[in-house]
């Protein structure tokens, strides 16, 4: 039931996402680093302060936080054995035909426009910096987190491209 009196917990959602990323070994500086180094060749006047500002703007958007919470929780619940079959095995094995991880990620990548789709494809393929870690980390369920990181980086890179265009 939709409770009209429910107040959306913006601050808690932000803290949840940033805290969970940290628990999974991702600092915001790692993401800022990828964004800065991939955009500086196109925008030579870009500064790390600006990147951090845009990253914070993105991380305060409900569209991003909603999907990010779902993605982080699905990895955790699957790893904890709390997800039913056959979904559990599909997520654990990061099955290529699943696609929900990419769908949730693309919604995040596109919060500043569809340039995010192109950027997401790029970051998902090249797996720069911290994103690469989850390709080789066999001890955990990382089906959603790698796409989440690529999506955040893609969205902020898209915003930079618009701002400096
Ligand atoms: Mg994935």
mmCIF file of C-alpha atoms and ligand atoms in Angstrom:
data_model
loop_
_atom_site.group_PDB
_atom_site.id
_atom_site.type_symbol
_atom_site.label_atom_id
_atom_site.label_comp_id
_atom_site.label_asym_id
_atom_site.label_seq_id
_atom_site.Cartn_x
_atom_site.Cartn_y
_atom_site.Cartn_z
ATOM 1 C CA UNK A 1 0.000 0.000 0.000
ATOM 2 C CA UNK A 2 1.265 3.436 -0.886
ATOM 3 C CA UNK A 3 1.562 5.436 2.307
ATOM 4 C CA UNK A 4 1.273 9.101 1.369
ATOM 5 C CA UNK A 5 2.556 10.136 4.768
ATOM 6 C CA UNK A 6 5.818 8.237 4.344
ATOM 7 C CA UNK A 7 8.714 10.647 4.146
ATOM 8 C CA UNK A 8 11.432 9.450 1.818
ATOM 9 C CA UNK A 9 14.599 8.890 3.878
ATOM 10 C CA UNK A 10 17.043 10.758 1.635
ATOM 11 C CA UNK A 11 19.862 11.069 4.127
ATOM 12 C CA UNK A 12 19.576 7.463 5.282
ATOM 13 C CA UNK A 13 19.554 6.246 1.699
ATOM 14 C CA UNK A 14 22.696 8.242 0.929
ATOM 15 C CA UNK A 15 24.426 6.971 4.061
ATOM 16 C CA UNK A 16 23.400 3.411 3.282
ATOM 17 C CA UNK A 17 24.839 3.512 -0.228
ATOM 18 C CA UNK A 18 28.089 5.265 0.664
ATOM 19 C CA UNK A 19 28.531 3.076 3.764
ATOM 20 C CA UNK A 20 27.849 -0.155 1.902
ATOM 21 C CA UNK A 21 30.244 0.811 -0.872
ATOM 22 C CA UNK A 22 32.875 1.418 1.777
ATOM 23 C CA UNK A 23 32.161 -1.984 3.349
ATOM 24 C CA UNK A 24 32.694 -3.503 -0.073
ATOM 25 C CA UNK A 25 36.034 -1.713 -0.384
ATOM 26 C CA UNK A 26 34.990 1.234 -2.527
ATOM 27 C CA UNK A 27 35.885 4.748 -1.437
ATOM 28 C CA UNK A 28 34.351 7.685 -3.255
ATOM 29 C CA UNK A 29 37.905 8.826 -4.046
ATOM 30 C CA UNK A 30 38.322 5.639 -6.122
ATOM 31 C CA UNK A 31 35.321 6.619 -8.244
ATOM 32 C CA UNK A 32 36.411 10.267 -8.499
ATOM 33 C CA UNK A 33 39.795 9.046 -9.700
ATOM 34 C CA UNK A 34 38.302 7.037 -12.564
ATOM 35 C CA UNK A 35 36.048 9.927 -13.573
ATOM 36 C CA UNK A 36 38.829 12.502 -13.472
ATOM 37 C CA UNK A 37 41.305 10.429 -15.462
ATOM 38 C CA UNK A 38 38.804 9.437 -18.114
ATOM 39 C CA UNK A 39 37.460 12.990 -18.640
ATOM 40 C CA UNK A 40 40.599 15.123 -18.349
ATOM 41 C CA UNK A 41 41.605 14.315 -21.933
ATOM 42 C CA UNK A 42 38.331 15.842 -23.167
ATOM 43 C CA UNK A 43 38.069 18.654 -20.591
ATOM 44 C CA UNK A 44 41.593 19.886 -19.762
ATOM 45 C CA UNK A 45 40.297 22.478 -17.255
ATOM 46 C CA UNK A 46 38.513 19.849 -15.167
ATOM 47 C CA UNK A 47 39.582 19.761 -11.514
ATOM 48 C CA UNK A 48 39.275 17.019 -8.915
ATOM 49 C CA UNK A 49 37.163 19.409 -6.795
ATOM 50 C CA UNK A 50 34.656 19.667 -9.620
ATOM 51 C CA UNK A 51 34.602 15.891 -10.032
ATOM 52 C CA UNK A 52 33.917 15.437 -6.328
ATOM 53 C CA UNK A 53 31.157 18.058 -6.465
ATOM 54 C CA UNK A 54 29.434 16.306 -9.392
ATOM 55 C CA UNK A 55 29.902 12.914 -7.798
ATOM 56 C CA UNK A 56 28.192 14.198 -4.630
ATOM 57 C CA UNK A 57 25.343 15.702 -6.688
ATOM 58 C CA UNK A 58 24.775 12.351 -8.391
ATOM 59 C CA UNK A 59 24.954 10.412 -5.114
ATOM 60 C CA UNK A 60 22.194 12.583 -3.676
ATOM 61 C CA UNK A 61 19.725 11.825 -6.440
ATOM 62 C CA UNK A 62 16.870 9.505 -5.523
ATOM 63 C CA UNK A 63 16.946 7.836 -8.928
ATOM 64 C CA UNK A 64 20.495 6.760 -8.221
ATOM 65 C CA UNK A 65 19.991 5.871 -4.560
ATOM 66 C CA UNK A 66 16.903 3.745 -5.176
ATOM 67 C CA UNK A 67 18.580 1.514 -7.742
ATOM 68 C CA UNK A 68 21.859 1.449 -5.841
ATOM 69 C CA UNK A 69 20.162 0.199 -2.664
ATOM 70 C CA UNK A 70 18.385 -2.579 -4.551
ATOM 71 C CA UNK A 71 21.582 -3.611 -6.332
ATOM 72 C CA UNK A 72 23.733 -3.656 -3.193
ATOM 73 C CA UNK A 73 21.105 -5.580 -1.256
ATOM 74 C CA UNK A 74 20.656 -8.203 -3.966
ATOM 75 C CA UNK A 75 24.378 -8.968 -3.917
ATOM 76 C CA UNK A 76 24.331 -9.186 -0.117
ATOM 77 C CA UNK A 77 21.156 -11.246 0.189
ATOM 78 C CA UNK A 78 22.337 -13.664 -2.490
ATOM 79 C CA UNK A 79 25.680 -14.095 -0.769
ATOM 80 C CA UNK A 80 23.869 -14.665 2.558
ATOM 81 C CA UNK A 81 21.698 -17.398 1.012
ATOM 82 C CA UNK A 82 18.490 -15.392 1.517
ATOM 83 C CA UNK A 83 17.418 -15.393 -2.136
ATOM 84 C CA UNK A 84 15.299 -18.278 -3.452
ATOM 85 C CA UNK A 85 16.190 -20.544 -6.383
ATOM 86 C CA UNK A 86 16.492 -20.269 -9.288
ATOM 87 C CA UNK A 87 17.192 -16.551 -8.838
ATOM 88 C CA UNK A 88 19.968 -17.240 -6.357
ATOM 89 C CA UNK A 89 21.979 -19.378 -8.810
ATOM 90 C CA UNK A 90 21.336 -16.969 -11.658
ATOM 91 C CA UNK A 91 22.739 -14.080 -9.644
ATOM 92 C CA UNK A 92 25.619 -16.114 -8.150
ATOM 93 C CA UNK A 93 26.752 -17.202 -11.592
ATOM 94 C CA UNK A 94 26.291 -13.708 -13.067
ATOM 95 C CA UNK A 95 24.429 -15.307 -15.977
ATOM 96 C CA UNK A 96 24.836 -13.257 -19.144
ATOM 97 C CA UNK A 97 21.178 -13.599 -20.136
ATOM 98 C CA UNK A 98 19.937 -12.244 -16.789
ATOM 99 C CA UNK A 99 20.339 -8.563 -17.656
ATOM 100 C CA UNK A 100 18.595 -7.072 -14.613
ATOM 101 C CA UNK A 101 21.959 -5.879 -13.299
ATOM 102 C CA UNK A 102 22.535 -3.940 -16.528
ATOM 103 C CA UNK A 103 18.961 -2.634 -16.602
ATOM 104 C CA UNK A 104 19.188 -1.205 -13.077
ATOM 105 C CA UNK A 105 22.638 0.160 -13.870
ATOM 106 C CA UNK A 106 21.547 1.847 -17.106
ATOM 107 C CA UNK A 107 18.807 3.752 -15.305
ATOM 108 C CA UNK A 108 21.527 5.194 -13.085
ATOM 109 C CA UNK A 109 23.909 5.846 -15.979
ATOM 110 C CA UNK A 110 21.186 7.843 -17.767
ATOM 111 C CA UNK A 111 20.186 10.246 -14.970
ATOM 112 C CA UNK A 112 21.890 13.103 -16.857
ATOM 113 C CA UNK A 113 20.865 11.972 -20.324
ATOM 114 C CA UNK A 114 21.467 9.128 -22.708
ATOM 115 C CA UNK A 115 25.179 9.921 -23.105
ATOM 116 C CA UNK A 116 25.337 7.773 -19.963
ATOM 117 C CA UNK A 117 24.479 4.674 -22.001
ATOM 118 C CA UNK A 118 27.561 5.094 -24.175
ATOM 119 C CA UNK A 119 29.697 5.843 -21.137
ATOM 120 C CA UNK A 120 28.329 2.824 -19.274
ATOM 121 C CA UNK A 121 29.136 0.516 -22.185
ATOM 122 C CA UNK A 122 32.658 1.847 -22.142
ATOM 123 C CA UNK A 123 33.261 1.561 -18.391
ATOM 124 C CA UNK A 124 31.591 -1.841 -18.238
ATOM 125 C CA UNK A 125 33.939 -3.089 -20.937
ATOM 126 C CA UNK A 126 37.253 -1.581 -19.873
ATOM 127 C CA UNK A 127 36.637 -2.036 -16.102
ATOM 128 C CA UNK A 128 38.952 0.708 -14.948
ATOM 129 C CA UNK A 129 40.457 1.097 -11.482
ATOM 130 C CA UNK A 130 38.396 -0.276 -8.603
ATOM 131 C CA UNK A 131 35.784 -1.753 -10.985
ATOM 132 C CA UNK A 132 38.300 -4.383 -12.158
ATOM 133 C CA UNK A 133 38.618 -5.733 -8.617
ATOM 134 C CA UNK A 134 35.168 -7.326 -8.780
ATOM 135 C CA UNK A 135 35.975 -9.336 -11.870
ATOM 136 C CA UNK A 136 38.568 -11.389 -10.015
ATOM 137 C CA UNK A 137 37.099 -11.388 -6.482
ATOM 138 C CA UNK A 138 35.691 -14.928 -6.400
ATOM 139 C CA UNK A 139 34.839 -14.984 -2.679
ATOM 140 C CA UNK A 140 31.824 -12.680 -2.962
ATOM 141 C CA UNK A 141 28.693 -12.125 -5.008
ATOM 142 C CA UNK A 142 29.556 -9.127 -7.196
ATOM 143 C CA UNK A 143 26.907 -9.384 -9.865
ATOM 144 C CA UNK A 144 25.403 -5.981 -9.205
ATOM 145 C CA UNK A 145 28.217 -3.975 -7.654
ATOM 146 C CA UNK A 146 30.458 -3.877 -10.729
ATOM 147 C CA UNK A 147 27.598 -2.551 -12.849
ATOM 148 C CA UNK A 148 26.668 -0.081 -10.128
ATOM 149 C CA UNK A 149 30.174 1.373 -10.047
ATOM 150 C CA UNK A 150 30.384 1.592 -13.832
ATOM 151 C CA UNK A 151 26.960 3.287 -13.839
ATOM 152 C CA UNK A 152 27.873 5.928 -11.255
ATOM 153 C CA UNK A 153 31.089 6.739 -13.092
ATOM 154 C CA UNK A 154 29.198 6.832 -16.410
ATOM 155 C CA UNK A 155 26.497 9.186 -15.080
ATOM 156 C CA UNK A 156 28.971 11.673 -13.602
ATOM 157 C CA UNK A 157 31.120 11.560 -16.751
ATOM 158 C CA UNK A 158 27.973 12.356 -18.748
ATOM 159 C CA UNK A 159 27.241 15.342 -16.556
ATOM 160 C CA UNK A 160 30.782 16.629 -17.053
ATOM 161 C CA UNK A 161 30.475 16.232 -20.817
ATOM 162 C CA UNK A 162 27.264 18.310 -20.786
ATOM 163 C CA UNK A 163 28.672 20.992 -18.482
ATOM 164 C CA UNK A 164 31.816 21.534 -20.502
ATOM 165 C CA UNK A 165 30.216 21.173 -23.936
HETATM 166 MG MG1 LIG B 1 27.034 -7.639 -13.550
#
